[in-house]
Amino acid sequence: MTALLKVENLTKHFPGGKEGLFAKRDVVQAVDGVSFEVEAGEALGLVGESGCGKSTTGRLITRLLEPTSGSVTFNGQDISHLSQARLRPIRSELQMIFQDPYASLNPRHTVGTIVATPLQINKINPPGGVKKTVQELLEIVGLNPEHYNRYPHEFSGGQRQRIGIARALALRPKLIVADEPVSALDVSIQAQVINLLQDLQKDFGLSFLFIAHDLAVVRHFAQRVAVMYLGNLVEIADRDTLYATPRHPYTKALLSAVPVADPDAVGARERIRLSGDVPNPINPPSGCRFRTRCWKAQEICSTVPPLLQIGKSSVACHFPE
């Protein structure tokens, strides 16, 4: 397999506030030197606590945000700093599903208009016409094609997310960045939407960057998992390896917090409670950013640990498991 998406040293710093009139403006280090690849037809899960930079990474990849530095190579082309005009033909192959199905759909437009918009912007006139194509897309995602003229407020949250998925599929993309696509939905609906995305991945040969904070959902969907902490990647491994033998202390702590249905297993499992809060991204710790909360931290942890291959995992830690 060849890498469809290659991210190298991706960085995004946002300007923050400042203390006084002549003081230097703070810099929020949202994403700081992230590197990974997504193969053709693969689903890569990106997990971590809220505020660790997952969604910002997704928006950098789809070029909704401009990177401060680093590169994003999609399908062999560096798209990091392309103009909007040169990005337009690439956007048809690189789509995004947003977290909030209520905010991501225009309430003034009908479902037909919302799903047809990507086709109209790219001046695509499919065989049989736009309306027929939109109705086929609605059917693919499990909605009634006759609801073409309804408005978003007439649908439930799960149905609205299906509309967002239909819109993302309209241009037959190669890669979809799914930014926490089920976190705003009821648990009973989450499984349906995840199963739909899995079916679409098989039927259309899609690749996914699946951003989530729910590790149980990621385990069900992604073939490989990357773990983020405070703007850095700390571990990447295939699903089975990461969940069975986590190498990084932060990954181990995250997995220890995943709910388990079996009461006997809960008692047998070690629950790791991290001390302190996540540091401020304006002034993160030097070296390993997890060291202020890590039970293994020593003097050497004040230097940046490289992301090294250990067994089947890539880990950025001086004292991996």
PDB file of C-alpha atoms in Angstrom:
ATOM      1  CA  MET A   1       0.000   0.000   0.000  1.00  0.00           C
ATOM      2  CA  THR A   2       1.076   3.549  -0.701  1.00  0.00           C
ATOM      3  CA  ALA A   3       0.476   6.492   1.616  1.00  0.00           C
ATOM      4  CA  LEU A   4      -2.510   8.522   0.417  1.00  0.00           C
ATOM      5  CA  LEU A   5      -1.890  11.161   3.098  1.00  0.00           C
ATOM      6  CA  LYS A   6       1.514  12.032   4.523  1.00  0.00           C
ATOM      7  CA  VAL A   7       1.823  14.557   7.356  1.00  0.00           C
ATOM      8  CA  GLU A   8       5.331  15.718   8.347  1.00  0.00           C
ATOM      9  CA  ASN A   9       6.185  17.959  11.313  1.00  0.00           C
ATOM     10  CA  LEU A  10       2.785  19.651  11.082  1.00  0.00           C
ATOM     11  CA  THR A  11       2.569  22.702  13.358  1.00  0.00           C
ATOM     12  CA  LYS A  12      -0.147  25.239  14.105  1.00  0.00           C
ATOM     13  CA  HIS A  13       0.370  28.116  16.538  1.00  0.00           C
ATOM     14  CA  PHE A  14      -2.480  30.544  17.211  1.00  0.00           C
ATOM     15  CA  PRO A  15      -1.914  34.102  18.459  1.00  0.00           C
ATOM     16  CA  GLY A  16      -3.182  34.461  22.032  1.00  0.00           C
ATOM     17  CA  GLY A  17      -3.730  37.424  24.330  1.00  0.00           C
ATOM     18  CA  LYS A  18      -1.084  39.652  25.894  1.00  0.00           C
ATOM     19  CA  GLU A  19      -0.532  41.044  29.387  1.00  0.00           C
ATOM     20  CA  GLY A  20       0.023  44.734  28.555  1.00  0.00           C
ATOM     21  CA  LEU A  21       0.171  47.226  25.698  1.00  0.00           C
ATOM     22  CA  PHE A  22       3.861  46.631  24.950  1.00  0.00           C
ATOM     23  CA  ALA A  23       4.015  42.970  26.024  1.00  0.00           C
ATOM     24  CA  LYS A  24       4.699  40.207  23.568  1.00  0.00           C
ATOM     25  CA  ARG A  25       1.576  38.361  22.403  1.00  0.00           C
ATOM     26  CA  ASP A  26       1.162  34.811  23.728  1.00  0.00           C
ATOM     27  CA  VAL A  27       1.271  31.892  21.298  1.00  0.00           C
ATOM     28  CA  VAL A  28      -1.058  28.906  21.695  1.00  0.00           C
ATOM     29  CA  GLN A  29       0.835  25.804  20.525  1.00  0.00           C
ATOM     30  CA  ALA A  30      -2.211  23.801  19.391  1.00  0.00           C
ATOM     31  CA  VAL A  31      -0.333  21.323  17.155  1.00  0.00           C
ATOM     32  CA  ASP A  32       3.444  21.022  17.439  1.00  0.00           C
ATOM     33  CA  GLY A  33       5.395  18.791  15.053  1.00  0.00           C
ATOM     34  CA  VAL A  34       2.930  15.981  14.255  1.00  0.00           C
ATOM     35  CA  SER A  35       3.897  13.310  11.681  1.00  0.00           C
ATOM     36  CA  PHE A  36       1.896  10.291  10.446  1.00  0.00           C
ATOM     37  CA  GLU A  37       0.600   8.581   7.302  1.00  0.00           C
ATOM     38  CA  VAL A  38      -2.759   7.227   6.150  1.00  0.00           C
ATOM     39  CA  GLU A  39      -2.674   4.415   3.610  1.00  0.00           C
ATOM     40  CA  ALA A  40      -5.183   4.051   0.756  1.00  0.00           C
ATOM     41  CA  GLY A  41      -8.296   2.273   2.049  1.00  0.00           C
ATOM     42  CA  GLU A  42      -7.202   2.556   5.698  1.00  0.00           C
ATOM     43  CA  ALA A  43      -8.942   4.083   8.724  1.00  0.00           C
ATOM     44  CA  LEU A  44      -6.526   5.777  11.145  1.00  0.00           C
ATOM     45  CA  GLY A  45      -7.960   6.736  14.531  1.00  0.00           C
ATOM     46  CA  LEU A  46      -6.668   9.919  16.206  1.00  0.00           C
ATOM     47  CA  VAL A  47      -7.425   9.932  19.946  1.00  0.00           C
ATOM     48  CA  GLY A  48      -6.665  12.003  23.032  1.00  0.00           C
ATOM     49  CA  GLU A  49      -8.245  14.249  25.649  1.00  0.00           C
ATOM     50  CA  SER A  50     -10.278  17.313  24.705  1.00  0.00           C
ATOM     51  CA  GLY A  51      -7.994  20.208  23.781  1.00  0.00           C
ATOM     52  CA  CYS A  52      -5.024  18.066  22.685  1.00  0.00           C
ATOM     53  CA  GLY A  53      -5.128  19.319  19.069  1.00  0.00           C
ATOM     54  CA  LYS A  54      -7.045  16.514  17.288  1.00  0.00           C
ATOM     55  CA  SER A  55      -9.658  18.699  15.590  1.00  0.00           C
ATOM     56  CA  THR A  56      -7.060  21.333  14.693  1.00  0.00           C
ATOM     57  CA  THR A  57      -5.004  18.586  12.999  1.00  0.00           C
ATOM     58  CA  GLY A  58      -8.068  17.531  10.993  1.00  0.00           C
ATOM     59  CA  ARG A  59      -8.735  21.095   9.880  1.00  0.00           C
ATOM     60  CA  LEU A  60      -5.089  21.571   8.874  1.00  0.00           C
ATOM     61  CA  ILE A  61      -5.249  18.433   6.710  1.00  0.00           C
ATOM     62  CA  THR A  62      -8.425  19.614   4.933  1.00  0.00           C
ATOM     63  CA  ARG A  63      -6.861  23.089   4.668  1.00  0.00           C
ATOM     64  CA  LEU A  64      -9.662  24.782   6.588  1.00  0.00           C
ATOM     65  CA  LEU A  65      -6.685  26.156   8.539  1.00  0.00           C
ATOM     66  CA  GLU A  66      -3.282  27.192   7.195  1.00  0.00           C
ATOM     67  CA  PRO A  67      -0.333  25.362   8.830  1.00  0.00           C
ATOM     68  CA  THR A  68       2.279  27.458  10.637  1.00  0.00           C
ATOM     69  CA  SER A  69       4.940  25.025   9.401  1.00  0.00           C
ATOM     70  CA  GLY A  70       5.347  21.426   8.261  1.00  0.00           C
ATOM     71  CA  SER A  71       3.791  19.737   5.250  1.00  0.00           C
ATOM     72  CA  VAL A  72       0.607  17.894   4.251  1.00  0.00           C
ATOM     73  CA  THR A  73       1.067  15.701   1.163  1.00  0.00           C
ATOM     74  CA  PHE A  74      -2.152  14.311  -0.303  1.00  0.00           C
ATOM     75  CA  ASN A  75      -2.060  11.827  -3.178  1.00  0.00           C
ATOM     76  CA  GLY A  76       1.575  12.788  -3.916  1.00  0.00           C
ATOM     77  CA  GLN A  77       0.978  16.576  -3.938  1.00  0.00           C
ATOM     78  CA  ASP A  78       2.015  19.027  -1.217  1.00  0.00           C
ATOM     79  CA  ILE A  79      -1.168  20.956  -0.357  1.00  0.00           C
ATOM     80  CA  SER A  80       0.175  22.748   2.746  1.00  0.00           C
ATOM     81  CA  HIS A  81       0.142  26.257   1.293  1.00  0.00           C
ATOM     82  CA  LEU A  82      -1.824  26.000  -1.969  1.00  0.00           C
ATOM     83  CA  SER A  83      -4.093  28.888  -2.920  1.00  0.00           C
ATOM     84  CA  GLN A  84      -7.859  28.372  -2.748  1.00  0.00           C
ATOM     85  CA  ALA A  85      -8.059  28.264  -6.562  1.00  0.00           C
ATOM     86  CA  ARG A  86      -5.490  25.452  -6.780  1.00  0.00           C
ATOM     87  CA  LEU A  87      -7.082  23.642  -3.824  1.00  0.00           C
ATOM     88  CA  ARG A  88     -10.529  23.455  -5.437  1.00  0.00           C
ATOM     89  CA  PRO A  89      -9.906  20.382  -7.651  1.00  0.00           C
ATOM     90  CA  ILE A  90      -8.202  18.612  -4.719  1.00  0.00           C
ATOM     91  CA  ARG A  91     -11.102  19.287  -2.326  1.00  0.00           C
ATOM     92  CA  SER A  92     -13.281  16.888  -4.347  1.00  0.00           C
ATOM     93  CA  GLU A  93     -10.998  14.057  -3.148  1.00  0.00           C
ATOM     94  CA  LEU A  94     -10.586  15.317   0.436  1.00  0.00           C
ATOM     95  CA  GLN A  95     -13.788  15.857   2.433  1.00  0.00           C
ATOM     96  CA  MET A  96     -14.768  16.359   6.067  1.00  0.00           C
ATOM     97  CA  ILE A  97     -17.599  15.211   8.338  1.00  0.00           C
ATOM     98  CA  PHE A  98     -18.115  17.684  11.182  1.00  0.00           C
ATOM     99  CA  GLN A  99     -18.768  16.985  14.841  1.00  0.00           C
ATOM    100  CA  ASP A 100     -22.016  18.889  15.343  1.00  0.00           C
ATOM    101  CA  PRO A 101     -24.793  17.795  12.954  1.00  0.00           C
ATOM    102  CA  TYR A 102     -26.881  20.775  14.122  1.00  0.00           C
ATOM    103  CA  ALA A 103     -24.326  23.511  13.389  1.00  0.00           C
ATOM    104  CA  SER A 104     -22.810  22.040  10.200  1.00  0.00           C
ATOM    105  CA  LEU A 105     -26.040  22.173   8.132  1.00  0.00           C
ATOM    106  CA  ASN A 106     -27.520  25.474   6.929  1.00  0.00           C
ATOM    107  CA  PRO A 107     -31.054  25.676   8.427  1.00  0.00           C
ATOM    108  CA  ARG A 108     -32.267  27.832   5.508  1.00  0.00           C
ATOM    109  CA  HIS A 109     -31.443  25.230   2.860  1.00  0.00           C
ATOM    110  CA  THR A 110     -33.311  22.050   2.031  1.00  0.00           C
ATOM    111  CA  VAL A 111     -31.545  18.711   2.300  1.00  0.00           C
ATOM    112  CA  GLY A 112     -31.445  18.520  -1.499  1.00  0.00           C
ATOM    113  CA  THR A 113     -29.671  21.878  -1.745  1.00  0.00           C
ATOM    114  CA  ILE A 114     -27.190  20.977   1.037  1.00  0.00           C
ATOM    115  CA  VAL A 115     -26.126  17.668  -0.578  1.00  0.00           C
ATOM    116  CA  ALA A 116     -26.115  19.158  -4.099  1.00  0.00           C
ATOM    117  CA  THR A 117     -23.899  22.141  -3.158  1.00  0.00           C
ATOM    118  CA  PRO A 118     -20.530  20.332  -3.688  1.00  0.00           C
ATOM    119  CA  LEU A 119     -21.678  19.241  -7.173  1.00  0.00           C
ATOM    120  CA  GLN A 120     -22.815  22.757  -8.099  1.00  0.00           C
ATOM    121  CA  ILE A 121     -19.648  24.450  -6.769  1.00  0.00           C
ATOM    122  CA  ASN A 122     -17.498  22.089  -8.843  1.00  0.00           C
ATOM    123  CA  LYS A 123     -19.817  22.473 -11.880  1.00  0.00           C
ATOM    124  CA  ILE A 124     -20.482  18.725 -12.037  1.00  0.00           C
ATOM    125  CA  ASN A 125     -23.596  17.638 -13.945  1.00  0.00           C
ATOM    126  CA  PRO A 126     -23.904  13.888 -13.296  1.00  0.00           C
ATOM    127  CA  PRO A 127     -25.794  11.523 -15.628  1.00  0.00           C
ATOM    128  CA  GLY A 128     -29.501  11.662 -14.826  1.00  0.00           C
ATOM    129  CA  GLY A 129     -29.179  15.104 -13.258  1.00  0.00           C
ATOM    130  CA  VAL A 130     -28.265  16.515  -9.852  1.00  0.00           C
ATOM    131  CA  LYS A 131     -31.598  15.674  -8.184  1.00  0.00           C
ATOM    132  CA  LYS A 132     -31.361  11.970  -9.081  1.00  0.00           C
ATOM    133  CA  THR A 133     -27.750  11.821  -7.778  1.00  0.00           C
ATOM    134  CA  VAL A 134     -28.697  13.538  -4.496  1.00  0.00           C
ATOM    135  CA  GLN A 135     -31.606  11.150  -3.964  1.00  0.00           C
ATOM    136  CA  GLU A 136     -29.274   8.185  -4.604  1.00  0.00           C
ATOM    137  CA  LEU A 137     -26.830   9.590  -2.018  1.00  0.00           C
ATOM    138  CA  LEU A 138     -29.632   9.971   0.535  1.00  0.00           C
ATOM    139  CA  GLU A 139     -30.608   6.346  -0.069  1.00  0.00           C
ATOM    140  CA  ILE A 140     -26.976   5.191   0.314  1.00  0.00           C
ATOM    141  CA  VAL A 141     -26.765   6.766   3.791  1.00  0.00           C
ATOM    142  CA  GLY A 142     -30.095   5.287   4.889  1.00  0.00           C
ATOM    143  CA  LEU A 143     -32.451   8.243   4.386  1.00  0.00           C
ATOM    144  CA  ASN A 144     -35.688   8.453   2.422  1.00  0.00           C
ATOM    145  CA  PRO A 145     -34.969   9.965  -1.038  1.00  0.00           C
ATOM    146  CA  GLU A 146     -38.456  11.547  -0.939  1.00  0.00           C
ATOM    147  CA  HIS A 147     -37.250  13.833   1.893  1.00  0.00           C
ATOM    148  CA  TYR A 148     -35.233  15.797  -0.681  1.00  0.00           C
ATOM    149  CA  ASN A 149     -37.249  18.988  -0.034  1.00  0.00           C
ATOM    150  CA  ARG A 150     -37.256  18.834   3.772  1.00  0.00           C
ATOM    151  CA  TYR A 151     -35.236  21.164   6.012  1.00  0.00           C
ATOM    152  CA  PRO A 152     -32.599  20.079   8.607  1.00  0.00           C
ATOM    153  CA  HIS A 153     -34.844  20.924  11.593  1.00  0.00           C
ATOM    154  CA  GLU A 154     -37.252  18.192  10.472  1.00  0.00           C
ATOM    155  CA  PHE A 155     -34.632  15.485  11.120  1.00  0.00           C
ATOM    156  CA  SER A 156     -33.157  13.910  14.266  1.00  0.00           C
ATOM    157  CA  GLY A 157     -29.476  14.301  15.207  1.00  0.00           C
ATOM    158  CA  GLY A 158     -28.548  10.906  13.730  1.00  0.00           C
ATOM    159  CA  GLN A 159     -30.392  11.691  10.494  1.00  0.00           C
ATOM    160  CA  ARG A 160     -28.677  15.083  10.247  1.00  0.00           C
ATOM    161  CA  GLN A 161     -25.285  13.418  10.573  1.00  0.00           C
ATOM    162  CA  ARG A 162     -26.297  11.086   7.711  1.00  0.00           C
ATOM    163  CA  ILE A 163     -27.062  14.193   5.632  1.00  0.00           C
ATOM    164  CA  GLY A 164     -23.545  15.469   6.420  1.00  0.00           C
ATOM    165  CA  ILE A 165     -22.119  12.097   5.348  1.00  0.00           C
ATOM    166  CA  ALA A 166     -24.114  12.227   2.091  1.00  0.00           C
ATOM    167  CA  ARG A 167     -22.703  15.707   1.410  1.00  0.00           C
ATOM    168  CA  ALA A 168     -19.153  14.453   2.042  1.00  0.00           C
ATOM    169  CA  LEU A 169     -19.753  11.539  -0.369  1.00  0.00           C
ATOM    170  CA  ALA A 170     -21.182  13.670  -3.178  1.00  0.00           C
ATOM    171  CA  LEU A 171     -17.828  14.159  -4.955  1.00  0.00           C
ATOM    172  CA  ARG A 172     -16.659  10.542  -4.388  1.00  0.00           C
ATOM    173  CA  PRO A 173     -13.639  11.495  -2.236  1.00  0.00           C
ATOM    174  CA  LYS A 174     -10.594   9.331  -1.554  1.00  0.00           C
ATOM    175  CA  LEU A 175     -10.114  10.518   2.052  1.00  0.00           C
ATOM    176  CA  ILE A 176     -12.664  11.666   4.631  1.00  0.00           C
ATOM    177  CA  VAL A 177     -11.613  13.431   7.833  1.00  0.00           C
ATOM    178  CA  ALA A 178     -14.318  12.528  10.363  1.00  0.00           C
ATOM    179  CA  ASP A 179     -14.088  14.958  13.288  1.00  0.00           C
ATOM    180  CA  GLU A 180     -15.794  13.189  16.222  1.00  0.00           C
ATOM    181  CA  PRO A 181     -18.738  12.245  13.957  1.00  0.00           C
ATOM    182  CA  VAL A 182     -20.720  10.419  16.667  1.00  0.00           C
ATOM    183  CA  SER A 183     -19.829  12.261  19.900  1.00  0.00           C
ATOM    184  CA  ALA A 184     -22.926  14.538  19.667  1.00  0.00           C
ATOM    185  CA  LEU A 185     -25.289  11.579  19.079  1.00  0.00           C
ATOM    186  CA  ASP A 186     -27.180   9.278  21.436  1.00  0.00           C
ATOM    187  CA  VAL A 187     -25.330   6.051  22.237  1.00  0.00           C
ATOM    188  CA  SER A 188     -28.111   4.034  20.552  1.00  0.00           C
ATOM    189  CA  ILE A 189     -27.527   5.945  17.293  1.00  0.00           C
ATOM    190  CA  GLN A 190     -23.703   5.955  17.442  1.00  0.00           C
ATOM    191  CA  ALA A 191     -23.375   2.279  16.464  1.00  0.00           C
ATOM    192  CA  GLN A 192     -25.655   2.785  13.438  1.00  0.00           C
ATOM    193  CA  VAL A 193     -23.567   5.694  12.131  1.00  0.00           C
ATOM    194  CA  ILE A 194     -20.270   3.840  12.750  1.00  0.00           C
ATOM    195  CA  ASN A 195     -21.603   0.777  10.903  1.00  0.00           C
ATOM    196  CA  LEU A 196     -22.694   3.027   8.031  1.00  0.00           C
ATOM    197  CA  LEU A 197     -19.186   4.543   7.785  1.00  0.00           C
ATOM    198  CA  GLN A 198     -17.655   1.047   7.791  1.00  0.00           C
ATOM    199  CA  ASP A 199     -19.967  -0.048   4.964  1.00  0.00           C
ATOM    200  CA  LEU A 200     -19.088   3.072   2.958  1.00  0.00           C
ATOM    201  CA  GLN A 201     -15.368   2.423   3.504  1.00  0.00           C
ATOM    202  CA  LYS A 202     -15.736  -1.064   1.997  1.00  0.00           C
ATOM    203  CA  ASP A 203     -18.127  -0.095  -0.813  1.00  0.00           C
ATOM    204  CA  PHE A 204     -16.238   2.999  -2.012  1.00  0.00           C
ATOM    205  CA  GLY A 205     -12.658   2.129  -0.955  1.00  0.00           C
ATOM    206  CA  LEU A 206     -12.496   5.205   1.283  1.00  0.00           C
ATOM    207  CA  SER A 207      -9.677   6.180   3.608  1.00  0.00           C
ATOM    208  CA  PHE A 208     -10.554   7.793   6.952  1.00  0.00           C
ATOM    209  CA  LEU A 209      -8.824   9.944   9.521  1.00  0.00           C
ATOM    210  CA  PHE A 210     -11.230   9.216  12.374  1.00  0.00           C
ATOM    211  CA  ILE A 211     -10.898  11.756  15.199  1.00  0.00           C
ATOM    212  CA  ALA A 212     -12.458  10.775  18.534  1.00  0.00           C
ATOM    213  CA  HIS A 213     -12.000  10.758  22.290  1.00  0.00           C
ATOM    214  CA  ASP A 214     -14.029   7.571  22.800  1.00  0.00           C
ATOM    215  CA  LEU A 215     -11.508   4.730  22.612  1.00  0.00           C
ATOM    216  CA  ALA A 216     -14.224   2.062  22.421  1.00  0.00           C
ATOM    217  CA  VAL A 217     -15.607   3.641  19.228  1.00  0.00           C
ATOM    218  CA  VAL A 218     -12.119   3.948  17.712  1.00  0.00           C
ATOM    219  CA  ARG A 219     -11.367   0.299  18.483  1.00  0.00           C
ATOM    220  CA  HIS A 220     -14.479  -0.699  16.546  1.00  0.00           C
ATOM    221  CA  PHE A 221     -13.708   1.453  13.512  1.00  0.00           C
ATOM    222  CA  ALA A 222      -9.985   2.127  12.966  1.00  0.00           C
ATOM    223  CA  GLN A 223      -7.271  -0.296  11.822  1.00  0.00           C
ATOM    224  CA  ARG A 224      -4.467   1.843  13.306  1.00  0.00           C
ATOM    225  CA  VAL A 225      -4.565   4.321  16.189  1.00  0.00           C
ATOM    226  CA  ALA A 226      -2.486   7.443  16.889  1.00  0.00           C
ATOM    227  CA  VAL A 227      -2.547   8.971  20.385  1.00  0.00           C
ATOM    228  CA  MET A 228      -2.138  12.748  20.889  1.00  0.00           C
ATOM    229  CA  TYR A 229      -1.284  14.676  24.028  1.00  0.00           C
ATOM    230  CA  LEU A 230      -1.017  18.481  24.161  1.00  0.00           C
ATOM    231  CA  GLY A 231      -0.226  18.940  20.467  1.00  0.00           C
ATOM    232  CA  ASN A 232       2.227  16.012  20.172  1.00  0.00           C
ATOM    233  CA  LEU A 233       1.866  12.432  18.964  1.00  0.00           C
ATOM    234  CA  VAL A 234       2.974  10.062  21.730  1.00  0.00           C
ATOM    235  CA  GLU A 235       2.181   6.644  20.213  1.00  0.00           C
ATOM    236  CA  ILE A 236       1.078   5.037  16.927  1.00  0.00           C
ATOM    237  CA  ALA A 237       0.290   1.345  16.531  1.00  0.00           C
ATOM    238  CA  ASP A 238      -2.134  -1.039  14.902  1.00  0.00           C
ATOM    239  CA  ARG A 239      -5.383  -1.444  16.824  1.00  0.00           C
ATOM    240  CA  ASP A 240      -4.735  -4.868  18.375  1.00  0.00           C
ATOM    241  CA  THR A 241      -1.203  -3.960  19.507  1.00  0.00           C
ATOM    242  CA  LEU A 242      -2.190  -0.621  21.040  1.00  0.00           C
ATOM    243  CA  TYR A 243      -5.148  -1.960  23.016  1.00  0.00           C
ATOM    244  CA  ALA A 244      -3.372  -5.144  24.163  1.00  0.00           C
ATOM    245  CA  THR A 245       0.078  -3.700  24.975  1.00  0.00           C
ATOM    246  CA  PRO A 246       0.092   0.122  25.263  1.00  0.00           C
ATOM    247  CA  ARG A 247       3.713   1.365  25.384  1.00  0.00           C
ATOM    248  CA  HIS A 248       3.336   5.020  26.381  1.00  0.00           C
ATOM    249  CA  PRO A 249       2.287   5.814  29.994  1.00  0.00           C
ATOM    250  CA  TYR A 250      -0.376   8.240  28.700  1.00  0.00           C
ATOM    251  CA  THR A 251      -1.882   5.583  26.403  1.00  0.00           C
ATOM    252  CA  LYS A 252      -1.929   3.163  29.330  1.00  0.00           C
ATOM    253  CA  ALA A 253      -3.723   5.741  31.499  1.00  0.00           C
ATOM    254  CA  LEU A 254      -6.273   6.458  28.752  1.00  0.00           C
ATOM    255  CA  LEU A 255      -7.072   2.785  28.244  1.00  0.00           C
ATOM    256  CA  SER A 256      -7.424   2.201  31.974  1.00  0.00           C
ATOM    257  CA  ALA A 257     -10.316   4.699  31.977  1.00  0.00           C
ATOM    258  CA  VAL A 258     -12.349   2.931  29.247  1.00  0.00           C
ATOM    259  CA  PRO A 259     -15.572   1.512  30.752  1.00  0.00           C
ATOM    260  CA  VAL A 260     -15.766  -2.295  30.888  1.00  0.00           C
ATOM    261  CA  ALA A 261     -19.078  -4.182  30.840  1.00  0.00           C
ATOM    262  CA  ASP A 262     -17.765  -7.161  32.846  1.00  0.00           C
ATOM    263  CA  PRO A 263     -17.830  -6.412  36.652  1.00  0.00           C
ATOM    264  CA  ASP A 264     -15.150  -9.063  37.328  1.00  0.00           C
ATOM    265  CA  ALA A 265     -12.798  -7.453  34.793  1.00  0.00           C
ATOM    266  CA  VAL A 266     -13.234  -4.030  36.445  1.00  0.00           C
ATOM    267  CA  GLY A 267     -11.856  -5.318  39.755  1.00  0.00           C
ATOM    268  CA  ALA A 268      -8.924  -7.066  38.099  1.00  0.00           C
ATOM    269  CA  ARG A 269      -7.883  -4.039  36.023  1.00  0.00           C
ATOM    270  CA  GLU A 270      -5.471  -1.387  37.245  1.00  0.00           C
ATOM    271  CA  ARG A 271      -7.090   2.064  37.163  1.00  0.00           C
ATOM    272  CA  ILE A 272      -4.501   4.819  36.622  1.00  0.00           C
ATOM    273  CA  ARG A 273      -5.495   8.235  38.000  1.00  0.00           C
ATOM    274  CA  LEU A 274      -3.353  11.064  36.620  1.00  0.00           C
ATOM    275  CA  SER A 275      -2.388  13.867  38.987  1.00  0.00           C
ATOM    276  CA  GLY A 276      -2.814  17.523  38.065  1.00  0.00           C
ATOM    277  CA  ASP A 277      -4.389  19.090  34.997  1.00  0.00           C
ATOM    278  CA  VAL A 278      -3.369  19.226  31.349  1.00  0.00           C
ATOM    279  CA  PRO A 279      -0.741  22.037  31.097  1.00  0.00           C
ATOM    280  CA  ASN A 280      -1.531  25.296  29.340  1.00  0.00           C
ATOM    281  CA  PRO A 281      -0.696  25.061  25.575  1.00  0.00           C
ATOM    282  CA  ILE A 282       0.588  28.657  25.796  1.00  0.00           C
ATOM    283  CA  ASN A 283       3.382  27.491  28.096  1.00  0.00           C
ATOM    284  CA  PRO A 284       3.776  23.693  27.728  1.00  0.00           C
ATOM    285  CA  PRO A 285       6.446  21.761  29.671  1.00  0.00           C
ATOM    286  CA  SER A 286       9.855  21.382  28.051  1.00  0.00           C
ATOM    287  CA  GLY A 287      10.805  17.983  26.645  1.00  0.00           C
ATOM    288  CA  CYS A 288       8.072  15.358  27.034  1.00  0.00           C
ATOM    289  CA  ARG A 289       4.836  17.269  27.564  1.00  0.00           C
ATOM    290  CA  PHE A 290       3.365  14.457  29.632  1.00  0.00           C
ATOM    291  CA  ARG A 291       6.195  14.495  32.198  1.00  0.00           C
ATOM    292  CA  THR A 292       4.380  16.795  34.672  1.00  0.00           C
ATOM    293  CA  ARG A 293       1.705  14.110  35.142  1.00  0.00           C
ATOM    294  CA  CYS A 294       3.767  10.957  34.523  1.00  0.00           C
ATOM    295  CA  TRP A 295       4.682   8.517  37.308  1.00  0.00           C
ATOM    296  CA  LYS A 296       7.844   7.493  35.392  1.00  0.00           C
ATOM    297  CA  ALA A 297       9.230  11.009  34.889  1.00  0.00           C
ATOM    298  CA  GLN A 298      12.945  11.567  35.512  1.00  0.00           C
ATOM    299  CA  GLU A 299      15.530  14.250  34.678  1.00  0.00           C
ATOM    300  CA  ILE A 300      15.977  12.999  31.088  1.00  0.00           C
ATOM    301  CA  CYS A 301      12.274  13.655  30.399  1.00  0.00           C
ATOM    302  CA  SER A 302      13.037  17.389  30.155  1.00  0.00           C
ATOM    303  CA  THR A 303      14.506  16.554  26.708  1.00  0.00           C
ATOM    304  CA  VAL A 304      12.174  15.757  23.781  1.00  0.00           C
ATOM    305  CA  PRO A 305      11.811  11.985  23.261  1.00  0.00           C
ATOM    306  CA  PRO A 306      11.930  10.943  19.577  1.00  0.00           C
ATOM    307  CA  LEU A 307       9.128   8.819  18.104  1.00  0.00           C
ATOM    308  CA  LEU A 308      10.916   5.449  17.860  1.00  0.00           C
ATOM    309  CA  GLN A 309       9.781   2.017  16.710  1.00  0.00           C
ATOM    310  CA  ILE A 310       9.466  -0.473  19.605  1.00  0.00           C
ATOM    311  CA  GLY A 311       8.042  -3.789  18.475  1.00  0.00           C
ATOM    312  CA  LYS A 312       4.927  -2.990  16.431  1.00  0.00           C
ATOM    313  CA  SER A 313       4.474   0.454  18.025  1.00  0.00           C
ATOM    314  CA  SER A 314       6.036   3.879  17.447  1.00  0.00           C
ATOM    315  CA  VAL A 315       6.461   5.551  20.864  1.00  0.00           C
ATOM    316  CA  ALA A 316       7.749   8.936  22.015  1.00  0.00           C
ATOM    317  CA  CYS A 317       8.892   8.073  25.533  1.00  0.00           C
ATOM    318  CA  HIS A 318      12.222   7.711  27.363  1.00  0.00           C
ATOM    319  CA  PHE A 319      10.780   4.904  29.536  1.00  0.00           C
ATOM    320  CA  PRO A 320       8.261   2.967  27.389  1.00  0.00           C
ATOM    321  CA  GLU A 321       6.440  -0.038  28.788  1.00  0.00           C
TER     322      GLU A 321
END
